[in-house]
Amino acid sequence: MGFFRSRKPKADDRWASGAFAETSGDGGIGETSLTVAVRSRPLLPDERRRGDRRDIVRVLDDKHIVVLDPDDEKNYLDERTHRTKERRYTFDKAFGSSASNRDVYQKTARALISGVLNGQNGTVFAYGATGSGKTYTMIGTRNDPGMMPLSLMDIFDAIRSMSGEYTFEVTCSYLEVYNELIYDLLVNNSPSLDLREDPERGATVPGLRRISVTNADNVLDVLREGNARRKTEPTEANAVSSRSHAVMEINVRRFSRVLTGRLSLVDLAGSERASETKNEGSKLRDGANINRSLLALANCINALGKKQQGAGVYVPFRNSKLTRLLKDGLVGNSRTAMVANVSCGNDQYNHTINTLKYADRAKEIKTNVRTNVVHVATHPGEAQRVIEQLQDEVAGLKRELKAARSGAPISNPSAIDDAGVRTEDVFDDRWLEKLSVDVHENTEERINLQRALFELEDVAIQSRCELASVEDRLVELEMTGAAQIPGSRDKSEAESLRDRRRRLADGLREGENAARRDRAAMDANEGKRREIQSRIDRAAEARESRNGGKLPAFLRILSQYRTRGVSSMEAHFQLAVRDGVLADQRDVIGCMWRMLAAAGVSRERAVEAAKREGV
């Protein structure tokens, strides 16, 4: 049943040296910071052959990394003001393009294994843009195994070498988050599963298959089986792009004094721009959902970093199932290692800086680690007394609520007002916290929906332009009649263009459907906003009547918060859109200069021609 007893350690065993000595005590281990490492992948052979890519990432030593300015040439203003895009960062560990997966594992995730065997939780995840090497870091290859197989082999090596007095039970599960739905990767044609909150274990997935394993080979078989079912598709930015986030969980239970440790190994999908991936249809929808969940993760990292600096901020863990699954790893009972993967190419500068910015913020995050000791359950008599007490309390609340709805007098006339809340609790911390959370979540949802609509509109504009070009070329071929000649090059081109036209039309229809759904969600969001505003107004009125007409200042501020918060976030969003447009324009201008140079037109000749044309 998955139980096995470890053997006695040999004198020369590398695990017998004390690296995995038992942790003393049943209580908390204490506060600890995330281990944040950065890994830069090398240029791929195809990228080197293109000739327009250059390496702009420099790893100075094992902690410091520099991102060079990606621009080959500066405009006049930048030259005069000596502006540069060069950035420098310091992390716990930094790895260059020559580092192997084992090098990364030894200095990041390996330190977590001892805690897992002694009843503590550990989390390892890779973060970065699509094509930056996250899956390679986490899973690897046969010749260069990644952190998942390396950690599994070390867990079982340690189990075999620990004292024979312990008996272990090891189970594992493997799931993916695809389009904000959870699927079991160990079950064929898995239905979507629910995500629920357990007061003891945190986020749990009922119905998720857990397999008992007795050695590393068993777990590697499970890993291969799950990866075969995982959603992957080629895009313009990555030939083997993961379309889902994958989470493998290894649970280790050690008997005698019962300790339970958990190791979560997370392979995230990469953020992507539709303009780079050239996605359409279902791929476009997948990319939007990936970006939405990664944005929620980035917001959580950003908020946690500010929180550690003393700012009172709300952390939006509930904005995505991914962040709910990673909550323990980011702020709960877990020692966590984060590997930020970046691409070294100059064309990936914006993605690289975004990744490093959030990794730098993650250094501020702290978790509270404690040993998970299974205690004896509460005595049945005590449990029954608590149940009866709670049942009496629920019955009393039901009577008060029924009386309030019927208009009948109740024992405490001020207990419930017409807003459906207890008026004496309007200033209660729990009521205020829930109201604040609802306001923030409503605002965040609105911004995310606006972002999704903008991406859909941007892709639709590009698709319509391409469709118009395809239509013009088809008309040109049909007018010449060459497209009707069997076996001719023009006929093959016409068939290819018709297929492209059909796929573009399908993509536009799917994009319109997705935009319709997002607009409906925007309407629902607006309805929720009005409902929240109504709650604030009714609570304020109830408080006014009891305070002689004096409106509490904090409710007025809370009432204005959402409007101004939305305006501020929309302004930030518009600035981000503007920066994206400027970056695209710079790319187009750079491509134009390279095309002119390839055609033998010097920059001086091009400038003279532009002056003659008045450009």
mmCIF file with all atom_site columns, N, CA and C in Angstrom, residues 77-112:
data_model
loop_
_atom_site.group_PDB
_atom_site.id
_atom_site.type_symbol
_atom_site.label_atom_id
_atom_site.label_alt_id
_atom_site.label_comp_id
_atom_site.label_asym_id
_atom_site.label_entity_id
_atom_site.label_seq_id
_atom_site.pdbx_PDB_ins_code
_atom_site.Cartn_x
_atom_site.Cartn_y
_atom_site.Cartn_z
_atom_site.occupancy
_atom_site.B_iso_or_equiv
_atom_site.pdbx_formal_charge
_atom_site.auth_seq_id
_atom_site.auth_comp_id
_atom_site.auth_asym_id
_atom_site.auth_atom_id
_atom_site.pdbx_PDB_model_num
ATOM 1   N N  . LEU A 1 77  ? 17.452 62.585 -28.711 1.00 0.00 ? 77  LEU A N  1
ATOM 2   C CA . LEU A 1 77  ? 17.194 62.963 -27.326 1.00 0.00 ? 77  LEU A CA 1
ATOM 3   C C  . LEU A 1 77  ? 17.907 62.030 -26.357 1.00 0.00 ? 77  LEU A C  1
ATOM 4   N N  . ASP A 1 78  ? 17.874 60.724 -26.638 1.00 0.00 ? 78  ASP A N  1
ATOM 5   C CA . ASP A 1 78  ? 18.539 59.764 -25.751 1.00 0.00 ? 78  ASP A CA 1
ATOM 6   C C  . ASP A 1 78  ? 20.047 59.979 -25.736 1.00 0.00 ? 78  ASP A C  1
ATOM 7   N N  . GLU A 1 79  ? 20.620 60.319 -26.919 1.00 0.00 ? 79  GLU A N  1
ATOM 8   C CA . GLU A 1 79  ? 22.061 60.557 -26.976 1.00 0.00 ? 79  GLU A CA 1
ATOM 9   C C  . GLU A 1 79  ? 22.447 61.797 -26.178 1.00 0.00 ? 79  GLU A C  1
ATOM 10  N N  . ARG A 1 80  ? 21.653 62.844 -26.295 1.00 0.00 ? 80  ARG A N  1
ATOM 11  C CA . ARG A 1 80  ? 21.969 64.089 -25.609 1.00 0.00 ? 80  ARG A CA 1
ATOM 12  C C  . ARG A 1 80  ? 21.834 63.953 -24.096 1.00 0.00 ? 80  ARG A C  1
ATOM 13  N N  . THR A 1 81  ? 20.872 63.200 -23.642 1.00 0.00 ? 81  THR A N  1
ATOM 14  C CA . THR A 1 81  ? 20.630 63.051 -22.200 1.00 0.00 ? 81  THR A CA 1
ATOM 15  C C  . THR A 1 81  ? 21.306 61.819 -21.614 1.00 0.00 ? 81  THR A C  1
ATOM 16  N N  . HIS A 1 82  ? 22.033 61.079 -22.451 1.00 0.00 ? 82  HIS A N  1
ATOM 17  C CA . HIS A 1 82  ? 22.760 59.875 -22.012 1.00 0.00 ? 82  HIS A CA 1
ATOM 18  C C  . HIS A 1 82  ? 21.833 58.859 -21.358 1.00 0.00 ? 82  HIS A C  1
ATOM 19  N N  . ARG A 1 83  ? 20.647 58.711 -21.911 1.00 0.00 ? 83  ARG A N  1
ATOM 20  C CA . ARG A 1 83  ? 19.712 57.723 -21.387 1.00 0.00 ? 83  ARG A CA 1
ATOM 21  C C  . ARG A 1 83  ? 20.165 56.324 -21.794 1.00 0.00 ? 83  ARG A C  1
ATOM 22  N N  . THR A 1 84  ? 19.979 55.383 -20.901 1.00 0.00 ? 84  THR A N  1
ATOM 23  C CA . THR A 1 84  ? 20.318 53.990 -21.201 1.00 0.00 ? 84  THR A CA 1
ATOM 24  C C  . THR A 1 84  ? 19.272 53.073 -20.590 1.00 0.00 ? 84  THR A C  1
ATOM 25  N N  . LYS A 1 85  ? 19.072 51.918 -21.208 1.00 0.00 ? 85  LYS A N  1
ATOM 26  C CA . LYS A 1 85  ? 18.141 50.924 -20.698 1.00 0.00 ? 85  LYS A CA 1
ATOM 27  C C  . LYS A 1 85  ? 18.856 49.828 -19.905 1.00 0.00 ? 85  LYS A C  1
ATOM 28  N N  . GLU A 1 86  ? 20.145 50.003 -19.671 1.00 0.00 ? 86  GLU A N  1
ATOM 29  C CA . GLU A 1 86  ? 20.897 48.988 -18.930 1.00 0.00 ? 86  GLU A CA 1
ATOM 30  C C  . GLU A 1 86  ? 20.362 48.893 -17.499 1.00 0.00 ? 86  GLU A C  1
ATOM 31  N N  . ARG A 1 87  ? 20.211 47.651 -17.014 1.00 0.00 ? 87  ARG A N  1
ATOM 32  C CA . ARG A 1 87  ? 19.708 47.409 -15.668 1.00 0.00 ? 87  ARG A CA 1
ATOM 33  C C  . ARG A 1 87  ? 20.601 46.397 -14.944 1.00 0.00 ? 87  ARG A C  1
ATOM 34  N N  . ARG A 1 88  ? 20.744 46.585 -13.621 1.00 0.00 ? 88  ARG A N  1
ATOM 35  C CA . ARG A 1 88  ? 21.547 45.678 -12.795 1.00 0.00 ? 88  ARG A CA 1
ATOM 36  C C  . ARG A 1 88  ? 20.685 45.133 -11.656 1.00 0.00 ? 88  ARG A C  1
ATOM 37  N N  . TYR A 1 89  ? 20.867 43.848 -11.348 1.00 0.00 ? 89  TYR A N  1
ATOM 38  C CA . TYR A 1 89  ? 20.076 43.207 -10.296 1.00 0.00 ? 89  TYR A CA 1
ATOM 39  C C  . TYR A 1 89  ? 20.974 42.297 -9.467  1.00 0.00 ? 89  TYR A C  1
ATOM 40  N N  . THR A 1 90  ? 20.544 42.081 -8.219  1.00 0.00 ? 90  THR A N  1
ATOM 41  C CA . THR A 1 90  ? 21.234 41.153 -7.313  1.00 0.00 ? 90  THR A CA 1
ATOM 42  C C  . THR A 1 90  ? 20.221 40.144 -6.785  1.00 0.00 ? 90  THR A C  1
ATOM 43  N N  . PHE A 1 91  ? 20.575 38.865 -6.853  1.00 0.00 ? 91  PHE A N  1
ATOM 44  C CA . PHE A 1 91  ? 19.684 37.797 -6.393  1.00 0.00 ? 91  PHE A CA 1
ATOM 45  C C  . PHE A 1 91  ? 20.463 36.830 -5.500  1.00 0.00 ? 91  PHE A C  1
ATOM 46  N N  . ASP A 1 92  ? 19.742 35.862 -4.921  1.00 0.00 ? 92  ASP A N  1
ATOM 47  C CA . ASP A 1 92  ? 20.414 34.862 -4.085  1.00 0.00 ? 92  ASP A CA 1
ATOM 48  C C  . ASP A 1 92  ? 21.400 34.033 -4.913  1.00 0.00 ? 92  ASP A C  1
ATOM 49  N N  . LYS A 1 93  ? 20.987 33.699 -6.144  1.00 0.00 ? 93  LYS A N  1
ATOM 50  C CA . LYS A 1 93  ? 21.857 32.950 -7.055  1.00 0.00 ? 93  LYS A CA 1
ATOM 51  C C  . LYS A 1 93  ? 21.597 33.433 -8.474  1.00 0.00 ? 93  LYS A C  1
ATOM 52  N N  . ALA A 1 94  ? 22.649 33.452 -9.280  1.00 0.00 ? 94  ALA A N  1
ATOM 53  C CA . ALA A 1 94  ? 22.511 33.813 -10.700 1.00 0.00 ? 94  ALA A CA 1
ATOM 54  C C  . ALA A 1 94  ? 23.276 32.795 -11.533 1.00 0.00 ? 94  ALA A C  1
ATOM 55  N N  . PHE A 1 95  ? 22.656 32.307 -12.590 1.00 0.00 ? 95  PHE A N  1
ATOM 56  C CA . PHE A 1 95  ? 23.244 31.261 -13.427 1.00 0.00 ? 95  PHE A CA 1
ATOM 57  C C  . PHE A 1 95  ? 23.298 31.738 -14.876 1.00 0.00 ? 95  PHE A C  1
ATOM 58  N N  . GLY A 1 96  ? 24.455 31.574 -15.487 1.00 0.00 ? 96  GLY A N  1
ATOM 59  C CA . GLY A 1 96  ? 24.628 31.930 -16.888 1.00 0.00 ? 96  GLY A CA 1
ATOM 60  C C  . GLY A 1 96  ? 24.189 30.817 -17.812 1.00 0.00 ? 96  GLY A C  1
ATOM 61  N N  . SER A 1 97  ? 24.442 31.008 -19.105 1.00 0.00 ? 97  SER A N  1
ATOM 62  C CA . SER A 1 97  ? 23.974 30.055 -20.119 1.00 0.00 ? 97  SER A CA 1
ATOM 63  C C  . SER A 1 97  ? 24.710 28.726 -20.057 1.00 0.00 ? 97  SER A C  1
ATOM 64  N N  . SER A 1 98  ? 25.878 28.680 -19.393 1.00 0.00 ? 98  SER A N  1
ATOM 65  C CA . SER A 1 98  ? 26.634 27.422 -19.340 1.00 0.00 ? 98  SER A CA 1
ATOM 66  C C  . SER A 1 98  ? 26.221 26.521 -18.174 1.00 0.00 ? 98  SER A C  1
ATOM 67  N N  . ALA A 1 99  ? 25.370 27.008 -17.276 1.00 0.00 ? 99  ALA A N  1
ATOM 68  C CA . ALA A 1 99  ? 24.974 26.226 -16.099 1.00 0.00 ? 99  ALA A CA 1
ATOM 69  C C  . ALA A 1 99  ? 24.061 25.069 -16.500 1.00 0.00 ? 99  ALA A C  1
ATOM 70  N N  . SER A 1 100 ? 24.252 23.918 -15.882 1.00 0.00 ? 100 SER A N  1
ATOM 71  C CA . SER A 1 100 ? 23.400 22.756 -16.129 1.00 0.00 ? 100 SER A CA 1
ATOM 72  C C  . SER A 1 100 ? 22.226 22.768 -15.150 1.00 0.00 ? 100 SER A C  1
ATOM 73  N N  . ASN A 1 101 ? 21.248 21.911 -15.405 1.00 0.00 ? 101 ASN A N  1
ATOM 74  C CA . ASN A 1 101 ? 20.115 21.795 -14.487 1.00 0.00 ? 101 ASN A CA 1
ATOM 75  C C  . ASN A 1 101 ? 20.563 21.350 -13.100 1.00 0.00 ? 101 ASN A C  1
ATOM 76  N N  . ARG A 1 102 ? 21.571 20.468 -13.055 1.00 0.00 ? 102 ARG A N  1
ATOM 77  C CA . ARG A 1 102 ? 22.055 20.009 -11.745 1.00 0.00 ? 102 ARG A CA 1
ATOM 78  C C  . ARG A 1 102 ? 22.700 21.159 -10.979 1.00 0.00 ? 102 ARG A C  1
ATOM 79  N N  . ASP A 1 103 ? 23.422 22.048 -11.676 1.00 0.00 ? 103 ASP A N  1
ATOM 80  C CA . ASP A 1 103 ? 24.003 23.218 -10.998 1.00 0.00 ? 103 ASP A CA 1
ATOM 81  C C  . ASP A 1 103 ? 22.906 24.064 -10.356 1.00 0.00 ? 103 ASP A C  1
ATOM 82  N N  . VAL A 1 104 ? 21.817 24.293 -11.107 1.00 0.00 ? 104 VAL A N  1
ATOM 83  C CA . VAL A 1 104 ? 20.715 25.102 -10.590 1.00 0.00 ? 104 VAL A CA 1
ATOM 84  C C  . VAL A 1 104 ? 20.058 24.399 -9.403  1.00 0.00 ? 104 VAL A C  1
ATOM 85  N N  . TYR A 1 105 ? 19.833 23.096 -9.531  1.00 0.00 ? 105 TYR A N  1
ATOM 86  C CA . TYR A 1 105 ? 19.170 22.328 -8.469  1.00 0.00 ? 105 TYR A CA 1
ATOM 87  C C  . TYR A 1 105 ? 19.987 22.326 -7.182  1.00 0.00 ? 105 TYR A C  1
ATOM 88  N N  . GLN A 1 106 ? 21.302 22.099 -7.295  1.00 0.00 ? 106 GLN A N  1
ATOM 89  C CA . GLN A 1 106 ? 22.149 21.996 -6.098  1.00 0.00 ? 106 GLN A CA 1
ATOM 90  C C  . GLN A 1 106 ? 22.103 23.259 -5.264  1.00 0.00 ? 106 GLN A C  1
ATOM 91  N N  . LYS A 1 107 ? 21.930 24.430 -5.899  1.00 0.00 ? 107 LYS A N  1
ATOM 92  C CA . LYS A 1 107 ? 22.006 25.698 -5.169  1.00 0.00 ? 107 LYS A CA 1
ATOM 93  C C  . LYS A 1 107 ? 20.638 26.319 -4.879  1.00 0.00 ? 107 LYS A C  1
ATOM 94  N N  . THR A 1 108 ? 19.555 25.624 -5.265  1.00 0.00 ? 108 THR A N  1
ATOM 95  C CA . THR A 1 108 ? 18.219 26.177 -4.999  1.00 0.00 ? 108 THR A CA 1
ATOM 96  C C  . THR A 1 108 ? 17.323 25.154 -4.304  1.00 0.00 ? 108 THR A C  1
ATOM 97  N N  . ALA A 1 109 ? 16.895 24.123 -5.032  1.00 0.00 ? 109 ALA A N  1
ATOM 98  C CA . ALA A 1 109 ? 15.861 23.219 -4.528  1.00 0.00 ? 109 ALA A CA 1
ATOM 99  C C  . ALA A 1 109 ? 16.399 22.144 -3.587  1.00 0.00 ? 109 ALA A C  1
ATOM 100 N N  . ARG A 1 110 ? 17.659 21.775 -3.697  1.00 0.00 ? 110 ARG A N  1
ATOM 101 C CA . ARG A 1 110 ? 18.172 20.661 -2.900  1.00 0.00 ? 110 ARG A CA 1
ATOM 102 C C  . ARG A 1 110 ? 18.074 20.930 -1.402  1.00 0.00 ? 110 ARG A C  1
ATOM 103 N N  . ALA A 1 111 ? 18.198 22.204 -1.010  1.00 0.00 ? 111 ALA A N  1
ATOM 104 C CA . ALA A 1 111 ? 18.126 22.536 0.411   1.00 0.00 ? 111 ALA A CA 1
ATOM 105 C C  . ALA A 1 111 ? 16.745 22.291 1.006   1.00 0.00 ? 111 ALA A C  1
ATOM 106 N N  . LEU A 1 112 ? 15.720 22.148 0.152   1.00 0.00 ? 112 LEU A N  1
ATOM 107 C CA . LEU A 1 112 ? 14.360 21.940 0.660   1.00 0.00 ? 112 LEU A CA 1
ATOM 108 C C  . LEU A 1 112 ? 14.085 20.478 1.010   1.00 0.00 ? 112 LEU A C  1
#
